[in-house]
PDB file of C-alpha atoms in Angstrom:
ATOM      1  CA  MET L   1       8.707  -2.073 -55.080  1.00 43.00           C
ATOM      2  CA  PHE L   2      10.320  -5.441 -54.828  1.00 44.00           C
ATOM      3  CA  PHE L   3       8.765  -8.872 -54.916  1.00 43.00           C
ATOM      4  CA  ASP L   4       8.846 -10.927 -51.712  1.00 51.00           C
ATOM      5  CA  GLY L   5       9.551 -14.548 -52.494  1.00 55.00           C
ATOM      6  CA  ASN L   6       6.760 -15.602 -50.134  1.00 59.00           C
ATOM      7  CA  LYS L   7       4.168 -13.429 -51.643  1.00 58.00           C
ATOM      8  CA  ASP L   8       2.575 -12.818 -55.030  1.00 60.00           C
ATOM      9  CA  ILE L   9       2.290  -9.092 -54.462  1.00 61.00           C
ATOM     10  CA  PRO L  10       5.079  -6.441 -54.505  1.00 70.00           C
ATOM     11  CA  SER L  11       6.213  -5.098 -51.048  1.00 75.00           C
ATOM     12  CA  PRO L  12       7.175  -1.402 -50.640  1.00 80.00           C
ATOM     13  CA  ILE L  13      10.890  -0.475 -50.255  1.00 81.00           C
ATOM     14  CA  THR L  14      11.212   1.110 -46.808  1.00 85.00           C
ATOM     15  CA  ASN L  15      15.019   1.026 -46.157  1.00 90.00           C
ATOM     16  CA  VAL L  16      18.022   1.694 -48.313  1.00 92.00           C
ATOM     17  CA  VAL L  17      21.788   1.311 -47.494  1.00 92.00           C
ATOM     18  CA  PHE L  18      24.527   2.454 -49.782  1.00 93.00           C
ATOM     19  CA  MET L  19      27.400   0.060 -49.261  1.00 87.00           C
ATOM     20  CA  GLY L  20      29.097  -3.031 -50.590  1.00 74.00           C
ATOM     21  CA  MET L  21      31.657  -3.398 -53.309  1.00 65.00           C
ATOM     22  CA  GLY L  22      32.529   0.293 -53.657  1.00 84.00           C
ATOM     23  CA  GLU L  23      32.914   3.411 -51.616  1.00 94.00           C
ATOM     24  CA  PRO L  24      29.807   5.662 -51.845  1.00 95.00           C
ATOM     25  CA  LEU L  25      31.626   8.844 -50.826  1.00 96.00           C
ATOM     26  CA  LEU L  26      34.133   8.551 -53.769  1.00 96.00           C
ATOM     27  CA  ASN L  27      31.073   9.122 -56.047  1.00 94.00           C
ATOM     28  CA  LEU L  28      29.681  12.042 -53.955  1.00 96.00           C
ATOM     29  CA  LYS L  29      27.977  13.952 -56.721  1.00 96.00           C
ATOM     30  CA  ASN L  30      25.944  11.054 -58.039  1.00 95.00           C
ATOM     31  CA  LEU L  31      25.339   9.808 -54.399  1.00 96.00           C
ATOM     32  CA  VAL L  32      23.732  13.030 -53.446  1.00 97.00           C
ATOM     33  CA  THR L  33      21.584  13.164 -56.641  1.00 97.00           C
ATOM     34  CA  ALA L  34      20.415   9.606 -55.828  1.00 96.00           C
ATOM     35  CA  LEU L  35      19.613  10.644 -52.263  1.00 97.00           C
ATOM     36  CA  GLU L  36      17.635  13.692 -53.362  1.00 97.00           C
ATOM     37  CA  ILE L  37      15.540  11.528 -55.653  1.00 96.00           C
ATOM     38  CA  MET L  38      14.788   9.001 -52.899  1.00 95.00           C
ATOM     39  CA  PHE L  39      13.875  11.751 -50.423  1.00 95.00           C
ATOM     40  CA  ASN L  40      11.580  13.656 -52.881  1.00 95.00           C
ATOM     41  CA  LYS L  41       7.979  13.338 -51.957  1.00 93.00           C
ATOM     42  CA  PHE L  42       7.039  13.165 -55.703  1.00 91.00           C
ATOM     43  CA  SER L  43       9.541  10.310 -56.227  1.00 92.00           C
ATOM     44  CA  PHE L  44      10.113   7.567 -53.593  1.00 90.00           C
ATOM     45  CA  GLY L  45       9.374   9.811 -50.586  1.00 93.00           C
ATOM     46  CA  LEU L  46      11.691   7.890 -48.272  1.00 94.00           C
ATOM     47  CA  SER L  47      12.525   9.134 -44.825  1.00 94.00           C
ATOM     48  CA  LYS L  48      16.095  10.336 -44.364  1.00 94.00           C
ATOM     49  CA  ASN L  49      16.037   8.201 -41.163  1.00 92.00           C
ATOM     50  CA  ARG L  50      15.531   5.141 -43.307  1.00 94.00           C
ATOM     51  CA  VAL L  51      18.419   5.767 -45.804  1.00 96.00           C
ATOM     52  CA  THR L  52      21.980   4.982 -44.752  1.00 96.00           C
ATOM     53  CA  VAL L  53      25.272   5.819 -46.330  1.00 97.00           C
ATOM     54  CA  SER L  54      28.108   3.466 -45.218  1.00 96.00           C
ATOM     55  CA  THR L  55      31.622   4.746 -45.611  1.00 97.00           C
ATOM     56  CA  VAL L  56      35.095   3.517 -44.858  1.00 97.00           C
ATOM     57  CA  GLY L  57      35.812   7.000 -43.745  1.00 97.00           C
ATOM     58  CA  ILE L  58      36.711   9.427 -46.476  1.00 97.00           C
ATOM     59  CA  VAL L  59      37.121  12.473 -44.201  1.00 98.00           C
ATOM     60  CA  PRO L  60      36.870  15.388 -46.833  1.00 98.00           C
ATOM     61  CA  ALA L  61      33.699  13.768 -48.322  1.00 97.00           C
ATOM     62  CA  ILE L  62      32.080  13.233 -44.980  1.00 97.00           C
ATOM     63  CA  ASN L  63      32.641  16.900 -44.336  1.00 97.00           C
ATOM     64  CA  LYS L  64      31.326  17.905 -47.721  1.00 97.00           C
ATOM     65  CA  LEU L  65      28.297  15.565 -47.388  1.00 96.00           C
ATOM     66  CA  SER L  66      27.173  17.445 -44.277  1.00 93.00           C
ATOM     67  CA  THR L  67      26.876  20.664 -46.238  1.00 96.00           C
ATOM     68  CA  LEU L  68      24.835  19.125 -49.103  1.00 97.00           C
ATOM     69  CA  ILE L  69      22.332  16.730 -47.560  1.00 97.00           C
ATOM     70  CA  ASP L  70      21.238  15.054 -44.312  1.00 97.00           C
ATOM     71  CA  VAL L  71      21.303  11.314 -44.366  1.00 97.00           C
ATOM     72  CA  SER L  72      22.006   8.481 -41.849  1.00 96.00           C
ATOM     73  CA  LEU L  73      25.746   7.676 -41.701  1.00 97.00           C
ATOM     74  CA  ALA L  74      27.446   4.418 -40.906  1.00 97.00           C
ATOM     75  CA  ILE L  75      31.277   4.081 -40.438  1.00 98.00           C
ATOM     76  CA  SER L  76      32.987   0.867 -41.409  1.00 97.00           C
ATOM     77  CA  LEU L  77      35.558   0.910 -38.599  1.00 98.00           C
ATOM     78  CA  HIS L  78      36.437  -2.697 -38.016  1.00 98.00           C
ATOM     79  CA  ALA L  79      39.254  -2.011 -35.586  1.00 98.00           C
ATOM     80  CA  PRO L  80      39.849  -0.280 -32.169  1.00 98.00           C
ATOM     81  CA  ASN L  81      43.226   1.205 -33.086  1.00 98.00           C
ATOM     82  CA  ASP L  82      45.193   2.426 -36.026  1.00 98.00           C
ATOM     83  CA  ILE L  83      47.647  -0.544 -36.072  1.00 98.00           C
ATOM     84  CA  ILE L  84      44.962  -3.023 -36.701  1.00 98.00           C
ATOM     85  CA  ARG L  85      43.029  -0.806 -39.043  1.00 98.00           C
ATOM     86  CA  ASP L  86      46.062   0.025 -41.084  1.00 98.00           C
ATOM     87  CA  TYR L  87      46.323  -3.786 -41.801  1.00 97.00           C
ATOM     88  CA  LEU L  88      42.561  -4.146 -42.475  1.00 96.00           C
ATOM     89  CA  VAL L  89      41.609  -0.948 -44.110  1.00 96.00           C
ATOM     90  CA  PRO L  90      44.388   0.621 -46.332  1.00 95.00           C
ATOM     91  CA  THR L  91      42.656   4.074 -46.464  1.00 96.00           C
ATOM     92  CA  ASN L  92      43.306   4.296 -42.727  1.00 98.00           C
ATOM     93  CA  LYS L  93      46.935   5.323 -43.611  1.00 97.00           C
ATOM     94  CA  LYS L  94      45.451   8.478 -45.149  1.00 98.00           C
ATOM     95  CA  TYR L  95      42.397   8.977 -42.935  1.00 98.00           C
ATOM     96  CA  ASN L  96      43.132   7.615 -39.594  1.00 98.00           C
ATOM     97  CA  ILE L  97      40.591   6.830 -36.899  1.00 98.00           C
ATOM     98  CA  SER L  98      41.068  10.081 -34.976  1.00 98.00           C
ATOM     99  CA  SER L  99      40.353  12.152 -38.138  1.00 98.00           C
ATOM    100  CA  ILE L 100      37.368  10.111 -38.972  1.00 98.00           C
ATOM    101  CA  LEU L 101      35.822  10.341 -35.510  1.00 98.00           C
ATOM    102  CA  THR L 102      36.323  14.168 -35.580  1.00 97.00           C
ATOM    103  CA  SER L 103      34.475  14.362 -38.855  1.00 97.00           C
ATOM    104  CA  VAL L 104      31.720  12.185 -37.439  1.00 97.00           C
ATOM    105  CA  LYS L 105      31.325  14.389 -34.346  1.00 96.00           C
ATOM    106  CA  ASN L 106      30.922  17.444 -36.580  1.00 96.00           C
ATOM    107  CA  TYR L 107      28.562  15.600 -38.884  1.00 96.00           C
ATOM    108  CA  LEU L 108      26.329  14.787 -35.978  1.00 95.00           C
ATOM    109  CA  ILE L 109      26.018  18.368 -34.820  1.00 94.00           C
ATOM    110  CA  ASN L 110      23.725  19.405 -37.624  1.00 90.00           C
ATOM    111  CA  SER L 111      22.190  15.949 -38.518  1.00 94.00           C
ATOM    112  CA  THR L 112      18.694  14.897 -37.477  1.00 94.00           C
ATOM    113  CA  ALA L 113      18.723  11.882 -39.790  1.00 94.00           C
ATOM    114  CA  ASN L 114      21.091  10.012 -37.392  1.00 91.00           C
ATOM    115  CA  ARG L 115      18.803  10.568 -34.385  1.00 89.00           C
ATOM    116  CA  ASN L 116      21.993  11.636 -32.446  1.00 87.00           C
ATOM    117  CA  LYS L 117      23.785   8.329 -33.046  1.00 93.00           C
ATOM    118  CA  VAL L 118      26.120   7.139 -35.759  1.00 96.00           C
ATOM    119  CA  THR L 119      26.347   3.407 -36.701  1.00 97.00           C
ATOM    120  CA  ILE L 120      29.750   1.787 -36.290  1.00 98.00           C
ATOM    121  CA  GLU L 121      30.239  -1.356 -38.375  1.00 97.00           C
ATOM    122  CA  TYR L 122      32.712  -3.816 -37.004  1.00 98.00           C
ATOM    123  CA  VAL L 123      33.563  -7.082 -38.824  1.00 97.00           C
ATOM    124  CA  MET L 124      34.562  -9.841 -36.376  1.00 97.00           C
ATOM    125  CA  LEU L 125      37.813 -11.517 -37.379  1.00 97.00           C
ATOM    126  CA  ASP L 126      39.242 -14.479 -35.458  1.00 97.00           C
ATOM    127  CA  SER L 127      42.302 -13.557 -33.421  1.00 96.00           C
ATOM    128  CA  ILE L 128      42.745 -10.221 -35.099  1.00 97.00           C
ATOM    129  CA  ASN L 129      40.090  -7.777 -33.611  1.00 98.00           C
ATOM    130  CA  ASP L 130      37.920  -9.862 -31.473  1.00 98.00           C
ATOM    131  CA  SER L 131      39.538 -10.145 -28.049  1.00 98.00           C
ATOM    132  CA  LEU L 132      38.083  -8.791 -24.829  1.00 98.00           C
ATOM    133  CA  GLN L 133      40.955  -6.240 -24.772  1.00 98.00           C
ATOM    134  CA  ASN L 134      39.937  -5.070 -28.257  1.00 98.00           C
ATOM    135  CA  ALA L 135      36.375  -4.616 -26.963  1.00 98.00           C
ATOM    136  CA  ARG L 136      37.793  -2.527 -24.102  1.00 98.00           C
ATOM    137  CA  GLU L 137      39.803  -0.391 -26.571  1.00 98.00           C
ATOM    138  CA  LEU L 138      36.742   0.031 -28.757  1.00 98.00           C
ATOM    139  CA  PHE L 139      34.657   1.243 -25.762  1.00 98.00           C
ATOM    140  CA  PHE L 140      37.332   3.792 -24.752  1.00 98.00           C
ATOM    141  CA  LEU L 141      37.662   4.913 -28.351  1.00 97.00           C
ATOM    142  CA  LEU L 142      33.921   5.571 -28.804  1.00 97.00           C
ATOM    143  CA  ARG L 143      32.970   6.478 -25.254  1.00 95.00           C
ATOM    144  CA  GLU L 144      32.452  10.166 -25.969  1.00 94.00           C
ATOM    145  CA  ILE L 145      30.578   9.705 -29.289  1.00 95.00           C
ATOM    146  CA  PRO L 146      26.903   8.645 -29.458  1.00 95.00           C
ATOM    147  CA  VAL L 147      27.128   5.389 -31.357  1.00 97.00           C
ATOM    148  CA  LYS L 148      25.410   2.127 -32.028  1.00 97.00           C
ATOM    149  CA  ILE L 149      27.710  -0.775 -32.965  1.00 98.00           C
ATOM    150  CA  ASN L 150      26.764  -3.481 -35.396  1.00 97.00           C
ATOM    151  CA  LEU L 151      29.022  -6.530 -35.110  1.00 98.00           C
ATOM    152  CA  ILE L 152      29.319  -8.440 -38.321  1.00 96.00           C
ATOM    153  CA  PRO L 153      30.430 -12.085 -38.560  1.00 95.00           C
ATOM    154  CA  TRP L 154      32.979 -12.562 -41.359  1.00 92.00           C
ATOM    155  CA  ASN L 155      31.673 -14.287 -44.494  1.00 82.00           C
ATOM    156  CA  LYS L 156      34.375 -16.665 -45.635  1.00 76.00           C
ATOM    157  CA  PHE L 157      35.442 -17.130 -49.237  1.00 69.00           C
ATOM    158  CA  LYS L 158      38.179 -19.349 -50.862  1.00 70.00           C
ATOM    159  CA  THR L 159      40.802 -16.654 -51.556  1.00 65.00           C
ATOM    160  CA  SER L 160      40.703 -15.208 -48.047  1.00 75.00           C
ATOM    161  CA  ASN L 161      42.824 -16.260 -45.079  1.00 85.00           C
ATOM    162  CA  PHE L 162      40.555 -14.549 -42.637  1.00 91.00           C
ATOM    163  CA  ARG L 163      38.220 -16.578 -40.370  1.00 92.00           C
ATOM    164  CA  SER L 164      35.032 -15.310 -38.576  1.00 94.00           C
ATOM    165  CA  SER L 165      35.234 -15.060 -34.820  1.00 96.00           C
ATOM    166  CA  SER L 166      33.353 -17.896 -33.055  1.00 96.00           C
ATOM    167  CA  THR L 167      29.801 -17.341 -31.852  1.00 96.00           C
ATOM    168  CA  ASP L 168      30.988 -17.354 -28.237  1.00 97.00           C
ATOM    169  CA  LYS L 169      33.676 -14.697 -28.912  1.00 97.00           C
ATOM    170  CA  ILE L 170      31.171 -12.480 -30.667  1.00 98.00           C
ATOM    171  CA  LYS L 171      28.745 -12.838 -27.731  1.00 97.00           C
ATOM    172  CA  ILE L 172      31.406 -12.024 -25.158  1.00 98.00           C
ATOM    173  CA  PHE L 173      32.503  -8.881 -27.266  1.00 98.00           C
ATOM    174  CA  SER L 174      28.815  -7.828 -27.654  1.00 98.00           C
ATOM    175  CA  ASP L 175      28.011  -8.384 -23.920  1.00 98.00           C
ATOM    176  CA  PHE L 176      30.998  -6.350 -22.844  1.00 98.00           C
ATOM    177  CA  LEU L 177      29.870  -3.348 -24.917  1.00 98.00           C
ATOM    178  CA  LYS L 178      26.216  -3.714 -23.809  1.00 98.00           C
ATOM    179  CA  LYS L 179      27.261  -3.677 -20.127  1.00 98.00           C
ATOM    180  CA  LYS L 180      29.183  -0.447 -20.932  1.00 97.00           C
ATOM    181  CA  GLY L 181      25.937   1.069 -22.090  1.00 97.00           C
ATOM    182  CA  ILE L 182      26.584   0.916 -25.822  1.00 97.00           C
ATOM    183  CA  ILE L 183      23.754  -0.242 -28.081  1.00 97.00           C
ATOM    184  CA  THR L 184      25.282  -3.332 -29.786  1.00 98.00           C
ATOM    185  CA  THR L 185      23.675  -5.708 -32.328  1.00 97.00           C
ATOM    186  CA  ILE L 186      25.004  -8.766 -34.125  1.00 96.00           C
ATOM    187  CA  ARG L 187      24.161  -8.849 -37.824  1.00 84.00           C
ATOM    188  CA  LYS L 188      22.253 -11.861 -38.913  1.00 76.00           C
ATOM    189  CA  ASN L 189      24.056 -13.858 -41.606  1.00 65.00           C
ATOM    190  CA  ARG L 190      22.085 -14.262 -44.831  1.00 50.00           C
ATOM    191  CA  GLY L 191      23.110 -15.900 -48.121  1.00 42.00           C
ATOM    192  CA  SER L 192      26.511 -17.159 -47.196  1.00 46.00           C
ATOM    193  CA  ASP L 193      25.561 -20.751 -48.135  1.00 48.00           C
ATOM    194  CA  ILE L 194      25.333 -19.605 -51.816  1.00 41.00           C
ATOM    195  CA  TYR L 195      28.163 -17.154 -51.639  1.00 43.00           C
ATOM    196  CA  ALA L 196      25.745 -14.258 -51.775  1.00 42.00           C
ATOM    197  CA  ALA L 197      26.470 -12.596 -48.476  1.00 44.00           C
ATOM    198  CA  CYS L 198      28.341  -9.393 -47.854  1.00 54.00           C
ATOM    199  CA  GLY L 199      31.770  -9.423 -49.383  1.00 50.00           C
ATOM    200  CA  GLN L 200      31.265 -12.804 -51.282  1.00 42.00           C
ATOM    201  CA  LEU L 201      29.737 -11.758 -54.635  1.00 47.00           C
ATOM    202  CA  PHE L 202      33.007 -10.836 -56.308  1.00 50.00           C
ATOM    203  CA  THR L 203      34.376 -14.414 -55.746  1.00 49.00           C
ATOM    204  CA  LYS L 204      31.878 -15.705 -58.329  1.00 53.00           C
ATOM    205  CA  ILE L 205      32.715 -13.293 -61.049  1.00 50.00           C
TER     206      ILE L 205
END
């Protein structure tokens, strides 16, 4: 249960996402234990369709996870090619996009939690990965994989040189993917005004 600020009574927890400051698949044993507790009908009894593990793409762990438990999977991709992703995501130099997508395809074969689609998370960074050409690359990269794409506006903080793409650029990017038949959503920004949004919390430590 959690308490809704607008109510005096607790509200039930219905959705859980493993993500944030840390990589869930680098703590695989404890992750699976936590998932088993959440799914157990004598504990939280959550549906596996409502619990998501977000990963940067640790290929051996994705392969291992598929043999241990079925859970919704999200991939923090953030780039349409290895050149950009090497710059944004250092682990890409070890587990490149091709190897990650191969493991995702294999994961989906035996997964019912994902409802035949994996979530692709893509942070929108001004003049880095947000051009229409980048959108075209992303479509061709993912066109043979059943996906839904979540576009994420960048949350700024003082020690970062990155800037979020403009609202117009994000919409153009999103509209292109939608026209190509890919389910695409834009994440609503919450908490950035108090530095509590995704990626900002560590700046206040």
